[in-house]
PDB file of C-alpha atoms in Angstrom:
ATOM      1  CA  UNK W  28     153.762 142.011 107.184  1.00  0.00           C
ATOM      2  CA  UNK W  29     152.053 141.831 110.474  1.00  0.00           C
ATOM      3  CA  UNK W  30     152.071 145.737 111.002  1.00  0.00           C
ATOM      4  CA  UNK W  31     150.333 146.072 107.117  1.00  0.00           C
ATOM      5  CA  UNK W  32     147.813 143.662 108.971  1.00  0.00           C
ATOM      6  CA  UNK W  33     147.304 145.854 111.789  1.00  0.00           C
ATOM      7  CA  UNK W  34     146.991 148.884 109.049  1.00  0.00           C
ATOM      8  CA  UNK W  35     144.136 147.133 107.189  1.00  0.00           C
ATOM      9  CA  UNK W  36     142.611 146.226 110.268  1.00  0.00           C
ATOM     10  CA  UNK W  37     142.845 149.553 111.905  1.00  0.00           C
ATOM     11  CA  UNK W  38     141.076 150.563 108.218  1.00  0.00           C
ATOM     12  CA  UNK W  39     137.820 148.606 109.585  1.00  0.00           C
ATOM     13  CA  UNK W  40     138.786 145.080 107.592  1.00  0.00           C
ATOM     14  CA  UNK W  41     138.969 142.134 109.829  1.00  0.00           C
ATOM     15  CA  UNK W  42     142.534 140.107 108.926  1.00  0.00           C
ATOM     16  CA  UNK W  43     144.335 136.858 109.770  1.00  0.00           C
ATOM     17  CA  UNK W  44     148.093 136.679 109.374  1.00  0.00           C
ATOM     18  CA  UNK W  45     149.042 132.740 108.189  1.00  0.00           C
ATOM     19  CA  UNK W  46     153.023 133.029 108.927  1.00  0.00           C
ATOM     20  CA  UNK W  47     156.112 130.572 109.852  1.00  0.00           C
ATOM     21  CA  UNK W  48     156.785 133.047 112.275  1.00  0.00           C
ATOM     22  CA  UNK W  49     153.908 133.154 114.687  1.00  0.00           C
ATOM     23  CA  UNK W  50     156.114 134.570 117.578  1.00  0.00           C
ATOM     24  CA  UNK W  51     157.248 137.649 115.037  1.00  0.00           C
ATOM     25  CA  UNK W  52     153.656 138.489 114.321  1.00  0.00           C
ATOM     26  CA  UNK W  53     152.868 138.746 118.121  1.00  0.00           C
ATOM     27  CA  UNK W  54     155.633 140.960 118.894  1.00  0.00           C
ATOM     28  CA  UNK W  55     154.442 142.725 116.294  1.00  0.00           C
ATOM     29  CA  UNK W  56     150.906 143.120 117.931  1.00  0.00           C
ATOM     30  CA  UNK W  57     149.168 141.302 114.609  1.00  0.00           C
ATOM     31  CA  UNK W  58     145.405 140.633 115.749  1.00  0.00           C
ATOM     32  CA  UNK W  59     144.676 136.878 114.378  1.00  0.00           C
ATOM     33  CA  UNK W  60     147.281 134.951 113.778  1.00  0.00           C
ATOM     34  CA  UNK W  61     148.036 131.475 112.315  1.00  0.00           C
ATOM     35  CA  UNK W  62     150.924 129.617 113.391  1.00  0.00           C
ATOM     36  CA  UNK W  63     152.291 127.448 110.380  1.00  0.00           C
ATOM     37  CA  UNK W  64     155.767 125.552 110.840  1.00  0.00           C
ATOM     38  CA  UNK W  65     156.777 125.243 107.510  1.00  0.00           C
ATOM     39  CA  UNK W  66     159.214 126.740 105.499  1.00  0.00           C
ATOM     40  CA  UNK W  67     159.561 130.273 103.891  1.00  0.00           C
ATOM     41  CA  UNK W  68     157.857 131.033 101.069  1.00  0.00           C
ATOM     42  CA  UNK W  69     154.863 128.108 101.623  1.00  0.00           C
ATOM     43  CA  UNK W  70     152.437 129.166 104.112  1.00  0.00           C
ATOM     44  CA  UNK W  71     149.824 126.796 102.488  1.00  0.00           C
ATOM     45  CA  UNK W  72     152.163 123.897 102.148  1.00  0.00           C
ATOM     46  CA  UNK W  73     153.012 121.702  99.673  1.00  0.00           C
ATOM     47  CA  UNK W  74     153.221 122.342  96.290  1.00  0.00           C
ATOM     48  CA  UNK W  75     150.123 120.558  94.863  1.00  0.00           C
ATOM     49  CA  UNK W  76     149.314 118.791  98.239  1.00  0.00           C
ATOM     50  CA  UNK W  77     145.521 120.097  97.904  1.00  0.00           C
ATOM     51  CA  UNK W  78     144.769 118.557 101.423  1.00  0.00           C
ATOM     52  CA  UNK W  79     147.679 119.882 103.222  1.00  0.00           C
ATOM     53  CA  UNK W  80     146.043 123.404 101.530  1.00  0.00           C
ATOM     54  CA  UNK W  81     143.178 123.110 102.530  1.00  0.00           C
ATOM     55  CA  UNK W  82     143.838 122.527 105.878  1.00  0.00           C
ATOM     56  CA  UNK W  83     145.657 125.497 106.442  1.00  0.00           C
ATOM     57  CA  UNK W  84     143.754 128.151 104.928  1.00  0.00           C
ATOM     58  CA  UNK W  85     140.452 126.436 106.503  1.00  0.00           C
ATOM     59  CA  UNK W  86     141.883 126.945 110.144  1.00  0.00           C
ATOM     60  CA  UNK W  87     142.725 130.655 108.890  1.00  0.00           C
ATOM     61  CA  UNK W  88     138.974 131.497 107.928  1.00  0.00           C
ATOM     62  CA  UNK W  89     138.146 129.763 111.554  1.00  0.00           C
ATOM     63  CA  UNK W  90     140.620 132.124 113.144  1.00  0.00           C
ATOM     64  CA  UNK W  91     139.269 134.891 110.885  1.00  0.00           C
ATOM     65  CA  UNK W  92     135.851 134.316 111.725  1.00  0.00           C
ATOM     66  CA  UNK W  93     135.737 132.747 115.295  1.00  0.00           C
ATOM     67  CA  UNK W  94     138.490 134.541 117.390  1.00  0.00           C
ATOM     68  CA  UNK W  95     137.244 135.882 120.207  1.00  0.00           C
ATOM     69  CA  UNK W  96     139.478 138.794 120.866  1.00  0.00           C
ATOM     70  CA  UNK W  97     142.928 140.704 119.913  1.00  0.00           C
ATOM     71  CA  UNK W  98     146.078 138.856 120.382  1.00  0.00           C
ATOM     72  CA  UNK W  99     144.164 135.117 118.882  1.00  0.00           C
ATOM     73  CA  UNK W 100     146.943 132.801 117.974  1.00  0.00           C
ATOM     74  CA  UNK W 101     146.463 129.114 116.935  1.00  0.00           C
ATOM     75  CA  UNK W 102     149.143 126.920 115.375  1.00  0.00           C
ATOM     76  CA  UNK W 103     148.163 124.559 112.940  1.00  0.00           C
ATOM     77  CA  UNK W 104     148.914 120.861 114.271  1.00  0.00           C
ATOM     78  CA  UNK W 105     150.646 119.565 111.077  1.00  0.00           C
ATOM     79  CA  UNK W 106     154.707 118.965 110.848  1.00  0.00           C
ATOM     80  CA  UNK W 107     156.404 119.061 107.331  1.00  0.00           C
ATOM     81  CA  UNK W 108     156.803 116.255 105.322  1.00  0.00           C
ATOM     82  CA  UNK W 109     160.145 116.627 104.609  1.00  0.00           C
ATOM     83  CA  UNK W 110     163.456 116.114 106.400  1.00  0.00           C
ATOM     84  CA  UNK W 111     164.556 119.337 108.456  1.00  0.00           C
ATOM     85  CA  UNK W 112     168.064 119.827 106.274  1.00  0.00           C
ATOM     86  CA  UNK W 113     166.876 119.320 102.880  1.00  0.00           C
ATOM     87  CA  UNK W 114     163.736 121.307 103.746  1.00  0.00           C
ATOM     88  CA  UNK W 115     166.134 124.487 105.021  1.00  0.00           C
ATOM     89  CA  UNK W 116     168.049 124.183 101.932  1.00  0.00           C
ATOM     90  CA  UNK W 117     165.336 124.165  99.782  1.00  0.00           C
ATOM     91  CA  UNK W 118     163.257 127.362 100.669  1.00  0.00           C
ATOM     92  CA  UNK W 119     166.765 129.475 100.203  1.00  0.00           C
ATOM     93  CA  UNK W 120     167.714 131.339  97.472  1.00  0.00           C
ATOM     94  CA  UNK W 121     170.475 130.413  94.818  1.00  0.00           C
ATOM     95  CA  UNK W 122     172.184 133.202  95.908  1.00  0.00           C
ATOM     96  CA  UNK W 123     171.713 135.064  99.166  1.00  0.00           C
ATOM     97  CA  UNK W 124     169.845 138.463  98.943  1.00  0.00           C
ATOM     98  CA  UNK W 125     171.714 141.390  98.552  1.00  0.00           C
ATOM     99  CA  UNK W 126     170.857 142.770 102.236  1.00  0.00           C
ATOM    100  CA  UNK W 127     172.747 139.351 103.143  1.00  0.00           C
ATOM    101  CA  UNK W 128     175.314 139.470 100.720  1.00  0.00           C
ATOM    102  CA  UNK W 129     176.210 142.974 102.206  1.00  0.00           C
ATOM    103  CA  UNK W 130     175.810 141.617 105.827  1.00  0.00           C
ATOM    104  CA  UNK W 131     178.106 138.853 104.604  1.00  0.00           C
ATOM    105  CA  UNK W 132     180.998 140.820 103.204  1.00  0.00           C
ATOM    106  CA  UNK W 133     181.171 143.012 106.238  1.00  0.00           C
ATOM    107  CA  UNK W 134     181.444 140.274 108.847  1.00  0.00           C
ATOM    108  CA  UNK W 135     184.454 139.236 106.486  1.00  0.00           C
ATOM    109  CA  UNK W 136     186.125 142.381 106.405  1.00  0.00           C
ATOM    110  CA  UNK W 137     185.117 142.750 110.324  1.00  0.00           C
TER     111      UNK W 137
ATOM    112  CA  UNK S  26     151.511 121.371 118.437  1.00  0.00           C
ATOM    113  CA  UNK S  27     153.066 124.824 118.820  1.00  0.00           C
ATOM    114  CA  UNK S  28     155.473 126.149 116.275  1.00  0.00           C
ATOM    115  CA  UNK S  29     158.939 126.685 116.261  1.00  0.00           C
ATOM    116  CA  UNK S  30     158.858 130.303 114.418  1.00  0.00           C
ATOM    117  CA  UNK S  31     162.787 129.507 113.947  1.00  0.00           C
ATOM    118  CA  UNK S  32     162.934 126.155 112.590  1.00  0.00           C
ATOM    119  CA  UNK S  33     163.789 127.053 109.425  1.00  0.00           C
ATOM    120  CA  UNK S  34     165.702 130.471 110.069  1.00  0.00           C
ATOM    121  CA  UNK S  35     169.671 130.419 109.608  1.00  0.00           C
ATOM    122  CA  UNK S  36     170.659 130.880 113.347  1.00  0.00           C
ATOM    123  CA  UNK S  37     172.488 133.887 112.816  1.00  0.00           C
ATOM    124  CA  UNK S  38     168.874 135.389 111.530  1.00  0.00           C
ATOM    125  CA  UNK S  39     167.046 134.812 114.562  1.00  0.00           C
ATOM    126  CA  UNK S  40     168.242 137.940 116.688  1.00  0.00           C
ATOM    127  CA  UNK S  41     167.234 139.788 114.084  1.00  0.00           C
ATOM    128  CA  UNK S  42     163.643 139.123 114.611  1.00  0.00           C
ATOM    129  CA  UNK S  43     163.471 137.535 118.195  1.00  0.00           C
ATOM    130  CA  UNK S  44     162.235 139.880 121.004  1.00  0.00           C
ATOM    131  CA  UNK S  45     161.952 143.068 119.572  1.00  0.00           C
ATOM    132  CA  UNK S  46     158.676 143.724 120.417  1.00  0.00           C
ATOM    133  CA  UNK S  47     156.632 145.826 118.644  1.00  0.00           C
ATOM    134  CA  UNK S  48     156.953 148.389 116.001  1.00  0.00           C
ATOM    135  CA  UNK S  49     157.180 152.243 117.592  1.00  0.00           C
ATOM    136  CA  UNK S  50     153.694 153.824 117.685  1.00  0.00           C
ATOM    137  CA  UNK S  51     152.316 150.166 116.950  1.00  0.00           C
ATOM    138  CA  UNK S  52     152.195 149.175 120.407  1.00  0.00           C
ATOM    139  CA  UNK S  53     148.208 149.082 121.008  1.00  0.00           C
ATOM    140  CA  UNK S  54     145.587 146.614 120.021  1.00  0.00           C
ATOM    141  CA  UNK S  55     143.633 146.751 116.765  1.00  0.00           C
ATOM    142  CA  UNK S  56     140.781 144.952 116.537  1.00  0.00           C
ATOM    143  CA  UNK S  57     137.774 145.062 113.401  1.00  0.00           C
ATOM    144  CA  UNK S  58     134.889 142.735 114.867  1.00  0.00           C
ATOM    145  CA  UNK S  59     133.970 139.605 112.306  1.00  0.00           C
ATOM    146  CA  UNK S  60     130.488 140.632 112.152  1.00  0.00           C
ATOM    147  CA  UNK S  61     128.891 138.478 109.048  1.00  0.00           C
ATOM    148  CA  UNK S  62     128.481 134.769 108.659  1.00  0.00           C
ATOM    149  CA  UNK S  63     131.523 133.064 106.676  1.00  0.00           C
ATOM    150  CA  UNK S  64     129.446 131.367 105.138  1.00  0.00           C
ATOM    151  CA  UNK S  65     128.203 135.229 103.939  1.00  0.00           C
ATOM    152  CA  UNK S  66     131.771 136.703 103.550  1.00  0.00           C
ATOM    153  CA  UNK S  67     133.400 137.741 100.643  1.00  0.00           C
ATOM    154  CA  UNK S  68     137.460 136.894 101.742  1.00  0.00           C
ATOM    155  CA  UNK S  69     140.398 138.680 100.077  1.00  0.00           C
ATOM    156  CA  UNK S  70     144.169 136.945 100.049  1.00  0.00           C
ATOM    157  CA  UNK S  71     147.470 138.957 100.192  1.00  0.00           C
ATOM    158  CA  UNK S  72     151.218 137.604  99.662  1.00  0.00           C
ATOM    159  CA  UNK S  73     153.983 138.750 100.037  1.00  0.00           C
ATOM    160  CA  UNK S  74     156.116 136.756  97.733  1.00  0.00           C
ATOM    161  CA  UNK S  75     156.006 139.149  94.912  1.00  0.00           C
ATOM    162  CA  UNK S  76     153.694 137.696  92.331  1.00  0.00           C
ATOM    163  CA  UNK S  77     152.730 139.524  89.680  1.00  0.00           C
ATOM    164  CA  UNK S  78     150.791 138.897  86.505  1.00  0.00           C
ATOM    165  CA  UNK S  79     153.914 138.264  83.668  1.00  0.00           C
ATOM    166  CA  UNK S  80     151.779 139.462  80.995  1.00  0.00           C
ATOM    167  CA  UNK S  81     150.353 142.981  82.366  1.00  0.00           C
ATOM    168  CA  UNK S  82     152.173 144.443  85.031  1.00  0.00           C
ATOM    169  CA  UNK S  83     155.852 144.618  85.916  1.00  0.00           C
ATOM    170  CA  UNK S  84     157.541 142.840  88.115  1.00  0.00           C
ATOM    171  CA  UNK S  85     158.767 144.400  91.480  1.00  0.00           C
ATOM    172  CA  UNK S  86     161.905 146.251  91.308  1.00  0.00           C
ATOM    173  CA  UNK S  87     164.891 143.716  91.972  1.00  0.00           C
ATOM    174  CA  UNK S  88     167.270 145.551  90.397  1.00  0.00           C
ATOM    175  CA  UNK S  89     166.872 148.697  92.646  1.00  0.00           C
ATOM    176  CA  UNK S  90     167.221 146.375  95.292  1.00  0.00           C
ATOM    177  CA  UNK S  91     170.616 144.811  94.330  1.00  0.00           C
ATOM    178  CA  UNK S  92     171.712 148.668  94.319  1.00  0.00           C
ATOM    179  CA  UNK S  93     170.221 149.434  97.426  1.00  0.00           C
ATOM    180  CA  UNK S  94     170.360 146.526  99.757  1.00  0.00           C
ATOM    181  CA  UNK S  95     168.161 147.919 102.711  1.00  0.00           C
ATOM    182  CA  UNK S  96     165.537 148.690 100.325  1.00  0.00           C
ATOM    183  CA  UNK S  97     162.522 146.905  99.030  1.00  0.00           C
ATOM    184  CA  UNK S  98     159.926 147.262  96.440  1.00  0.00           C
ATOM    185  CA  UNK S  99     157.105 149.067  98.447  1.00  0.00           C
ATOM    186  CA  UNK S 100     154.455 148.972  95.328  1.00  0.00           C
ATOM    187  CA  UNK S 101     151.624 146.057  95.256  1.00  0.00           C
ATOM    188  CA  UNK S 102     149.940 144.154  92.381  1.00  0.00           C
ATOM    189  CA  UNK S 103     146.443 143.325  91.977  1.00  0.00           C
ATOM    190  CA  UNK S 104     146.073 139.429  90.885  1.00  0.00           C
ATOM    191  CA  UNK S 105     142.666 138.433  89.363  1.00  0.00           C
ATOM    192  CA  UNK S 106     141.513 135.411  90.719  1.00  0.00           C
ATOM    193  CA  UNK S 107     141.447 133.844  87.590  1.00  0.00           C
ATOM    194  CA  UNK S 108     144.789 133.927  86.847  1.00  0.00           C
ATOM    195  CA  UNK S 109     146.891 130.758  86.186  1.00  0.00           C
ATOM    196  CA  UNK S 110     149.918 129.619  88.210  1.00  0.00           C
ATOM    197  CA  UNK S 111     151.893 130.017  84.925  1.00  0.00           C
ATOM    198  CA  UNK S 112     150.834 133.558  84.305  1.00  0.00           C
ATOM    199  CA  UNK S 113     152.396 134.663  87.915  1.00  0.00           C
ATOM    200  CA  UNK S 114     155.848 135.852  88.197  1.00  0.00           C
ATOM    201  CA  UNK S 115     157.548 135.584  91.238  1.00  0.00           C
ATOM    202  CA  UNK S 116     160.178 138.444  91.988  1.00  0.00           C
ATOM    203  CA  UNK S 117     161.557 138.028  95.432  1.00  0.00           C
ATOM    204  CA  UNK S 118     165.550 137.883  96.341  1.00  0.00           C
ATOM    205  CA  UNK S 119     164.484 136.530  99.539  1.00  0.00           C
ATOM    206  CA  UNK S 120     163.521 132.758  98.911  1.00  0.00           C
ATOM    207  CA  UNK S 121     163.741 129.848  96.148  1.00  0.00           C
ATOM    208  CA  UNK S 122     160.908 130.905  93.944  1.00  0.00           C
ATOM    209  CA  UNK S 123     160.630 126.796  92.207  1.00  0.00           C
ATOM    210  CA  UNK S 124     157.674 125.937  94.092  1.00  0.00           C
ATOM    211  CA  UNK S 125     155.514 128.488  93.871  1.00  0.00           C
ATOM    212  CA  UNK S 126     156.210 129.210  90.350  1.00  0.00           C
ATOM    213  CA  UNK S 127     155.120 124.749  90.171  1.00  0.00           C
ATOM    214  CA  UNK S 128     152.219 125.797  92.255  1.00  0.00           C
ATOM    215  CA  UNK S 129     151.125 129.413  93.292  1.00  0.00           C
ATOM    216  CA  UNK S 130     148.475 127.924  95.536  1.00  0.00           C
ATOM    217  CA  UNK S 131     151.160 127.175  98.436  1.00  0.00           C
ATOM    218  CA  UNK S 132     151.315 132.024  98.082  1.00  0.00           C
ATOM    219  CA  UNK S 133     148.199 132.550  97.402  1.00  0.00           C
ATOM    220  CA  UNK S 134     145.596 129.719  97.103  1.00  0.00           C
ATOM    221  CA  UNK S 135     142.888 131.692  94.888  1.00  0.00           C
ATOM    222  CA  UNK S 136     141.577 128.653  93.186  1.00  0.00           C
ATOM    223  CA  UNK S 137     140.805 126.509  97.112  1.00  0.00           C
ATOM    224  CA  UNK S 138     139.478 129.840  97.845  1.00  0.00           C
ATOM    225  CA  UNK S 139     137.174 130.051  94.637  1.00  0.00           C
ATOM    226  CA  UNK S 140     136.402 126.006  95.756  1.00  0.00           C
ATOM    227  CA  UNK S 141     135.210 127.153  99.327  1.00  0.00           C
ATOM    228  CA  UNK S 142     133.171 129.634  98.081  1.00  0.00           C
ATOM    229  CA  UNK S 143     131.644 127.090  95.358  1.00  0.00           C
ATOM    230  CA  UNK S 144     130.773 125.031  98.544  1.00  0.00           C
ATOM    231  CA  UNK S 145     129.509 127.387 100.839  1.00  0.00           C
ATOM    232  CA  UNK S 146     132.142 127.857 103.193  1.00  0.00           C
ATOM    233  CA  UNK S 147     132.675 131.597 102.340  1.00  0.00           C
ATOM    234  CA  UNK S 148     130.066 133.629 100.780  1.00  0.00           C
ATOM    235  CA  UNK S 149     132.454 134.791  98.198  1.00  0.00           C
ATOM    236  CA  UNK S 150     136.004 135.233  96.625  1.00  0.00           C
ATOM    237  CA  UNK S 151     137.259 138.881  96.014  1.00  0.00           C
ATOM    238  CA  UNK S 152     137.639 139.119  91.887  1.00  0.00           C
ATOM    239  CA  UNK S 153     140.872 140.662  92.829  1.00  0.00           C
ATOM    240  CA  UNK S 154     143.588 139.343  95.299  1.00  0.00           C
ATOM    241  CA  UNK S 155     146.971 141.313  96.336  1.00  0.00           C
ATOM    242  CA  UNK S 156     150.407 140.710  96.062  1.00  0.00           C
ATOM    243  CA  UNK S 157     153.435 142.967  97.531  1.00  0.00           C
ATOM    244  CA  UNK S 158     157.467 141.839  97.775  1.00  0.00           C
ATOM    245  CA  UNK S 159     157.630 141.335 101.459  1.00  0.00           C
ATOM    246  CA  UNK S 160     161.005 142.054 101.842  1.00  0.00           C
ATOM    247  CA  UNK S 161     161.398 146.518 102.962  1.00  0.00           C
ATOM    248  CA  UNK S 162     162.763 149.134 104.165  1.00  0.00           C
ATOM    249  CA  UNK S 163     162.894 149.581 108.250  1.00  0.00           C
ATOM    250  CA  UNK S 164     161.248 152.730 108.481  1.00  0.00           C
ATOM    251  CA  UNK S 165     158.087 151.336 105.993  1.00  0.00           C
ATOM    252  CA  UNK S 166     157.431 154.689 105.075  1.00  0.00           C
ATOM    253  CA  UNK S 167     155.620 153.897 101.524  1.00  0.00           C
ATOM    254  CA  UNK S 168     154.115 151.137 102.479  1.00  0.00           C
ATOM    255  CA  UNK S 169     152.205 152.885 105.492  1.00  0.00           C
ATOM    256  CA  UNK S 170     151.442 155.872 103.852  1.00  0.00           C
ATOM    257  CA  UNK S 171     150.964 154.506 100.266  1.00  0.00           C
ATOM    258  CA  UNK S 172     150.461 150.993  99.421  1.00  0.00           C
ATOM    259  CA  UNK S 173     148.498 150.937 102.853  1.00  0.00           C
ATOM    260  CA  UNK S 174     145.999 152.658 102.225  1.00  0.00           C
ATOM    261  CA  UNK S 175     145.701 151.872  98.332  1.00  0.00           C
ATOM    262  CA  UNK S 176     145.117 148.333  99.437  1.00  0.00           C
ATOM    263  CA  UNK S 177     142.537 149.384 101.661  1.00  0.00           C
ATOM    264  CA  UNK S 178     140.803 151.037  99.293  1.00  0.00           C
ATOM    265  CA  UNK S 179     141.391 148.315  96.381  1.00  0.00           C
ATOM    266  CA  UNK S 180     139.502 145.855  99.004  1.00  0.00           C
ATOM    267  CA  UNK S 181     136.752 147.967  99.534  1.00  0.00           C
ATOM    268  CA  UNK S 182     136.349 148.161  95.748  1.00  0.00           C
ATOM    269  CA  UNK S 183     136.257 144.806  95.703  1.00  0.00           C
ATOM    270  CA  UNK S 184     133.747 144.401  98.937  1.00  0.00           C
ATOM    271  CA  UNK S 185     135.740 142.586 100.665  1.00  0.00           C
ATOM    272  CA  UNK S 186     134.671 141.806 104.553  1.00  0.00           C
ATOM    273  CA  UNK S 187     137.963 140.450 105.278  1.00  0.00           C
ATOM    274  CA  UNK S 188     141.438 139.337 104.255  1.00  0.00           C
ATOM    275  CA  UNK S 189     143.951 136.370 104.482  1.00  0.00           C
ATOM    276  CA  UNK S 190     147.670 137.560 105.045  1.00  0.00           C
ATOM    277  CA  UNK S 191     150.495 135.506 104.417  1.00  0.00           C
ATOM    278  CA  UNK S 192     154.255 136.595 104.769  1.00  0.00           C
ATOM    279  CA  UNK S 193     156.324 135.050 102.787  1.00  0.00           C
TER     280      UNK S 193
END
């Protein structure tokens, strides 16, 4: 995701990449990036937590908008409301994906 | 407060992803000056969590990907603005699709964005939003040398002056 950012961006569009991994996206040489520490699959937040929304994708258009250079990276000062283990069950499939189903089964026959 | 990028990543995940620098050949800055006002912007979103709109368009390929397990869906989906959370699918392997399917805002918040705009914050919302599966290939052939540039030129169809990212 952070190199089809630097695609678009090389295209002449100005982007922001919101991720839970901020320190992915600048290995990855993203331009603007927004530092979220929440779990996969909710870079906004919440489900229906309008405020918690807002908050992120207002400090994105900031970033967007206001960094002064390459390389901008600002992580958003707000810590997940719920607690760590049922929070890194949660965002998890059902079943694992097949690329980890297959990495599964060969550590078992390994 | 500075994030933990691996707070919620199995351990065993995080070699994948920690300290391998950048992609080959995507080693250099990029950088597109912000020259307009927000408040005079028309802003785009993109997700990667593989919404797609359950009436018109198919969903991303999950069955080739169970056959192929290194592979992802590299197409994309164009998501009016207007659509409802219940008229998004979600197709991705990758992550428990329950909450955005209860609330696609937490993807792609079109309707905060449409409220921003109604307020002045941004000039505008693009008509059109993007969605593509975020989980592909290594090499990222289509998606560089397709679904790259097709976005590119869906967002200049739309006049967009920038866009949101966010992976799933």
């Amino acid at each position: 995701m952070p190199v089809l950012a630097r695609w678009i961006e090389a295209a002449g569009i100005p982007t922001v990449v919101v991720t839970m991994m901020p320190a992915l996206a600048e290995e990855r040489r993203a331009p603007r990036i927004v530092g979220v520490e929440f779990p996969f699959g909710h870079a906004f937040g919440m489900p229906n937590d309008a405020v918690m929304q807002r908050r992120v994708l207002e400090l994105a258009l900031r970033v967007l908008a206001g960094a002064a250079g390459f390389g901008t990276r600002v992580d958003l000062d707000v810590e997940w409301p719920v607690p760590l283990r049922e929070a890194y069950r949660a965002w998890q499939p059902k079943e694992p994906s097949p690329i980890v189903k297959k990495m599964l089964e060969a550590r078992a026959t390994s | 407060m500075i994030v933990d990028s691996y707070r919620f990543l199995p351990r065993t995940f995080r070699p994948l992803y920690e300290g391998r620098g950048p992609l080959p050949g995507e080693e250099d800055p990029v950088w597109a000056p912000f020259e307009k006002r927000l408040s005079e912007s028309r802003i785009a979103l993109l997700t990667s969590a593989g919404l797609y709109v359950k009436e018109s368009q198919p969903s991303f390929d999950l069955d080739g990907e169970r056959a192929r397990p290194e592979w992802g869906d590299p197409s994309w989906r164009s998501i009016p603005a207007a659509a409802k959370s219940g008229e998004l699918g979600v197709a991705h392997l990758h992550i428990d699709d329950a909450d955005i399917l209860a609330d696609s805002e937490i993807a792609l918040p079109m309707r905060l964005l449409a409220q921003l705009a109604g307020e002045g914050v941004v000039g505008s919302a693009a008509a059109k939003h993007v969605a593509v599966m975020g989980f592909q290939d290594r090499a990222l052939n289509d998606w560089r040398h397709t679904t790259a540039p097709a976005i590119v030129a869906h967002l200049r169809e739309q006049g967009a002056d920038a866009l949101v990212l966010a992976p799933t």
